[in-house]
mmCIF file of C-alpha atoms in Angstrom:
data_model
loop_
_atom_site.group_PDB
_atom_site.id
_atom_site.type_symbol
_atom_site.label_atom_id
_atom_site.label_comp_id
_atom_site.label_asym_id
_atom_site.label_seq_id
_atom_site.Cartn_x
_atom_site.Cartn_y
_atom_site.Cartn_z
ATOM 1 C CA THR A 1 35.281 -134.496 -38.882
ATOM 2 C CA ASN A 2 33.750 -133.468 -42.205
ATOM 3 C CA ALA A 3 33.287 -129.652 -41.173
ATOM 4 C CA GLN A 4 37.049 -129.407 -40.303
ATOM 5 C CA ALA A 5 37.707 -130.838 -42.965
ATOM 6 C CA ASP A 6 35.431 -128.143 -45.652
ATOM 7 C CA ALA A 7 36.906 -125.350 -43.122
ATOM 8 C CA ALA A 8 40.559 -126.158 -43.857
ATOM 9 C CA ALA A 9 40.000 -126.446 -47.748
ATOM 10 C CA PHE A 10 38.657 -123.577 -47.704
ATOM 11 C CA LEU A 11 41.571 -121.647 -45.804
ATOM 12 C CA ALA A 12 43.700 -123.434 -48.394
ATOM 13 C CA GLN A 13 41.589 -122.124 -50.994
ATOM 14 C CA ARG A 14 41.898 -118.523 -49.987
ATOM 15 C CA ALA A 15 45.385 -118.944 -49.463
ATOM 16 C CA ALA A 16 46.087 -119.974 -52.985
ATOM 17 C CA ALA A 17 43.817 -117.131 -54.230
ATOM 18 C CA ALA A 18 45.518 -114.329 -52.131
ATOM 19 C CA LYS A 19 48.972 -115.880 -53.422
ATOM 20 C CA GLN A 20 47.785 -115.336 -56.982
ATOM 21 C CA VAL A 21 46.529 -111.689 -56.391
ATOM 22 C CA GLU A 22 49.820 -110.925 -54.684
ATOM 23 C CA GLU A 23 51.947 -112.319 -57.931
ATOM 24 C CA ALA A 24 49.792 -110.038 -60.535
ATOM 25 C CA LEU A 25 49.984 -107.334 -58.357
ATOM 26 C CA ASP A 26 53.793 -107.477 -58.128
ATOM 27 C CA ALA A 27 53.433 -107.805 -61.770
ATOM 28 C CA HIS A 28 51.889 -104.329 -62.075
ATOM 29 C CA PRO A 29 54.198 -101.333 -62.696
ATOM 30 C CA LEU A 30 51.915 -99.086 -60.373
ATOM 31 C CA SER A 31 52.154 -101.362 -57.221
ATOM 32 C CA GLN A 32 55.385 -100.776 -55.683
ATOM 33 C CA LEU A 33 54.711 -96.965 -56.320
ATOM 34 C CA LEU A 34 51.570 -97.049 -54.616
ATOM 35 C CA MET A 35 52.851 -99.125 -51.598
ATOM 36 C CA SER A 36 55.719 -96.701 -50.975
ATOM 37 C CA MET A 37 53.062 -94.580 -49.185
ATOM 38 C CA PRO A 38 52.862 -95.174 -45.725
ATOM 39 C CA GLY A 39 49.379 -97.041 -44.575
ATOM 40 C CA VAL A 40 49.318 -98.665 -48.087
ATOM 41 C CA GLY A 41 49.913 -102.336 -47.948
ATOM 42 C CA ILE A 42 48.975 -105.081 -50.766
ATOM 43 C CA ARG A 43 45.270 -105.343 -50.247
ATOM 44 C CA THR A 44 44.974 -101.314 -50.591
ATOM 45 C CA ALA A 45 46.911 -101.055 -53.594
ATOM 46 C CA ALA A 46 45.081 -103.669 -55.027
ATOM 47 C CA ARG A 47 41.886 -101.765 -54.636
ATOM 48 C CA LEU A 48 43.351 -98.517 -55.805
ATOM 49 C CA LEU A 49 44.355 -100.045 -58.925
ATOM 50 C CA LEU A 50 41.037 -101.112 -59.541
ATOM 51 C CA ASP A 51 39.065 -98.264 -59.037
ATOM 52 C CA VAL A 52 41.504 -96.070 -60.100
ATOM 53 C CA GLY A 53 44.062 -97.547 -62.071
ATOM 54 C CA ASP A 54 46.130 -94.997 -63.591
ATOM 55 C CA ALA A 55 43.934 -91.900 -62.701
ATOM 56 C CA THR A 56 43.681 -90.756 -65.850
ATOM 57 C CA ALA A 57 39.664 -90.641 -65.247
ATOM 58 C CA PHE A 58 40.304 -87.818 -62.900
ATOM 59 C CA PRO A 59 41.051 -84.322 -63.723
ATOM 60 C CA THR A 60 41.658 -83.207 -60.247
ATOM 61 C CA ALA A 61 42.204 -85.143 -56.362
ATOM 62 C CA GLY A 62 38.645 -83.401 -55.445
ATOM 63 C CA HIS A 63 37.101 -85.875 -58.444
ATOM 64 C CA LEU A 64 38.901 -88.655 -57.205
ATOM 65 C CA ALA A 65 38.027 -87.831 -53.562
ATOM 66 C CA ALA A 66 34.263 -86.914 -54.894
ATOM 67 C CA TYR A 67 34.505 -90.600 -56.721
ATOM 68 C CA ALA A 68 35.518 -92.169 -53.205
ATOM 69 C CA GLY A 69 32.880 -90.663 -51.372
ATOM 70 C CA LEU A 70 35.630 -88.201 -49.477
ATOM 71 C CA ALA A 71 34.772 -84.774 -50.204
ATOM 72 C CA PRO A 72 32.279 -82.802 -48.258
ATOM 73 C CA VAL A 73 28.549 -82.163 -49.488
ATOM 74 C CA THR A 74 26.691 -79.226 -48.350
ATOM 75 C CA ARG A 75 23.208 -79.872 -47.641
ATOM 76 C CA ARG A 76 20.745 -77.424 -49.155
ATOM 77 C CA SER A 77 16.965 -77.058 -49.383
ATOM 78 C CA GLY A 78 15.305 -73.730 -51.047
ATOM 79 C CA SER A 79 17.000 -71.266 -49.183
ATOM 80 C CA SER A 80 18.511 -73.573 -46.243
ATOM 81 C CA ILE A 81 22.194 -74.490 -46.321
ATOM 82 C CA ARG A 82 23.136 -76.591 -43.564
ATOM 83 C CA GLY A 83 26.630 -76.573 -43.758
ATOM 84 C CA GLU A 84 29.247 -79.704 -44.801
ATOM 85 C CA HIS A 85 28.689 -83.024 -43.870
ATOM 86 C CA PRO A 86 30.181 -86.474 -44.921
ATOM 87 C CA SER A 87 29.164 -87.657 -48.379
ATOM 88 C CA ARG A 88 27.148 -90.849 -47.989
ATOM 89 C CA ALA A 89 27.752 -91.140 -51.956
ATOM 90 C CA GLY A 90 30.936 -92.585 -53.858
ATOM 91 C CA ASN A 91 32.578 -96.126 -53.951
ATOM 92 C CA LYS A 92 32.321 -97.618 -50.631
ATOM 93 C CA HIS A 93 35.118 -100.281 -51.279
ATOM 94 C CA LEU A 94 37.263 -97.471 -52.077
ATOM 95 C CA LYS A 95 35.937 -95.099 -49.282
ATOM 96 C CA ARG A 96 36.862 -97.726 -46.431
ATOM 97 C CA ALA A 97 40.267 -98.716 -48.279
ATOM 98 C CA LEU A 98 41.527 -94.979 -48.226
ATOM 99 C CA PHE A 99 39.693 -94.573 -44.582
ATOM 100 C CA LEU A 100 41.603 -97.752 -43.068
ATOM 101 C CA SER A 101 45.015 -96.608 -44.988
ATOM 102 C CA ALA A 102 44.790 -93.055 -43.183
ATOM 103 C CA PHE A 103 43.801 -94.832 -40.114
ATOM 104 C CA ALA A 104 47.079 -97.162 -40.913
ATOM 105 C CA ALA A 105 48.870 -94.019 -41.442
ATOM 106 C CA LEU A 106 48.578 -92.753 -37.915
ATOM 107 C CA HIS A 107 51.957 -94.019 -37.181
ATOM 108 C CA ASP A 108 53.807 -91.666 -40.085
ATOM 109 C CA PRO A 109 54.625 -88.555 -38.303
ATOM 110 C CA ASP A 110 53.591 -86.196 -41.221
ATOM 111 C CA SER A 111 50.179 -87.829 -41.318
ATOM 112 C CA ARG A 112 50.201 -87.832 -37.410
ATOM 113 C CA ALA A 113 50.750 -84.091 -37.441
ATOM 114 C CA TYR A 114 48.014 -83.393 -39.901
ATOM 115 C CA TYR A 115 45.271 -85.558 -37.716
ATOM 116 C CA ASP A 116 46.273 -84.033 -34.346
ATOM 117 C CA ARG A 117 45.832 -80.527 -36.407
ATOM 118 C CA LYS A 118 42.402 -81.426 -37.262
ATOM 119 C CA ARG A 119 41.769 -82.887 -34.147
ATOM 120 C CA SER A 120 42.679 -79.460 -32.125
ATOM 121 C CA GLU A 121 40.354 -77.911 -34.608
ATOM 122 C CA GLY A 122 37.915 -79.687 -32.622
ATOM 123 C CA LYS A 123 37.015 -82.659 -34.999
ATOM 124 C CA LYS A 124 36.393 -85.962 -33.593
ATOM 125 C CA HIS A 125 38.340 -89.083 -34.679
ATOM 126 C CA ASN A 126 36.776 -90.299 -37.541
ATOM 127 C CA ALA A 127 36.461 -86.706 -39.086
ATOM 128 C CA ALA A 128 39.850 -86.127 -38.646
ATOM 129 C CA VAL A 129 40.720 -89.562 -40.254
ATOM 130 C CA ILE A 130 38.545 -88.871 -43.316
ATOM 131 C CA CYS A 131 39.886 -85.433 -43.488
ATOM 132 C CA LEU A 132 43.580 -87.164 -43.705
ATOM 133 C CA ALA A 133 42.150 -89.551 -46.114
ATOM 134 C CA ARG A 134 40.959 -86.679 -48.231
ATOM 135 C CA ARG A 135 44.144 -84.987 -48.358
ATOM 136 C CA ARG A 136 46.239 -88.451 -49.100
ATOM 137 C CA CYS A 137 43.605 -88.293 -52.355
ATOM 138 C CA ASP A 138 45.819 -85.033 -53.407
ATOM 139 C CA VAL A 139 49.299 -87.180 -53.090
ATOM 140 C CA ILE A 140 47.927 -90.807 -54.732
ATOM 141 C CA LEU A 141 46.843 -88.706 -57.770
ATOM 142 C CA ALA A 142 50.182 -87.012 -57.627
ATOM 143 C CA MET A 143 51.817 -90.040 -57.532
ATOM 144 C CA LEU A 144 50.079 -91.571 -60.370
ATOM 145 C CA ARG A 145 50.224 -88.912 -62.453
ATOM 146 C CA ASN A 146 53.895 -87.848 -62.316
ATOM 147 C CA LEU A 147 54.729 -91.810 -61.697
ATOM 148 C CA GLU A 148 57.163 -90.883 -58.493
ATOM 149 C CA PRO A 149 57.108 -93.051 -55.354
ATOM 150 C CA TYR A 150 55.646 -91.462 -52.318
ATOM 151 C CA ARG A 151 58.068 -88.543 -50.261
ATOM 152 C CA ALA A 152 57.374 -86.853 -46.743
ATOM 153 C CA PRO A 153 55.829 -83.628 -47.665
ATOM 154 C CA ALA A 154 58.224 -80.560 -47.164
ATOM 155 C CA THR A 155 57.647 -78.747 -43.729
ATOM 156 C CA PRO A 156 58.757 -75.270 -43.074
ATOM 157 C CA ALA A 157 61.512 -76.653 -40.893
ATOM 158 C CA ASN A 158 62.851 -78.676 -43.347
ATOM 159 C CA ASP A 159 62.582 -76.626 -46.529
ATOM 160 C CA ASP A 160 65.578 -75.082 -47.764
ATOM 161 C CA THR A 161 63.616 -72.151 -49.617
ATOM 162 C CA THR A 162 61.652 -70.434 -46.721
ATOM 163 C CA SER A 163 63.903 -67.867 -44.951
ATOM 164 C CA ILE A 164 63.094 -65.568 -42.036
ATOM 165 C CA ALA A 165 63.464 -62.338 -43.219
ATOM 166 C CA ALA A 166 65.131 -59.842 -40.570
#
């Protein structure tokens, strides 16, 4: 039928466009760097390159988190201060990409340990994933600044610089 032919043509166009994006992304020097991080695939790397670029526009990771809408906001009115709340501002596409990337990274042991620690502090699932996404902003910015691929954070058990005082 005509509707099936239209749908097939649309899917073929979509596949061709996806292939072009993937080829363009592979040609970008920072794409492999970003995809070395657990939870960052082709789509997330493309979103990061579109919205963050080489990260020179962000003086600190806090600026990047605020731009993405991941930094907590204190609600104030006069003398009333109502604590920390998730931001509703920021780049919604980047925020979604970072959130889904953090959620996908829960299979990584280091990310899972951080998530579990936030859950044990009483945070709900979404709040803990947002905390993880915010923490990953620090890592992404460092990766882009130093042009180094992702490496797992040094834990006290793995770190040779820590010693137990006798």
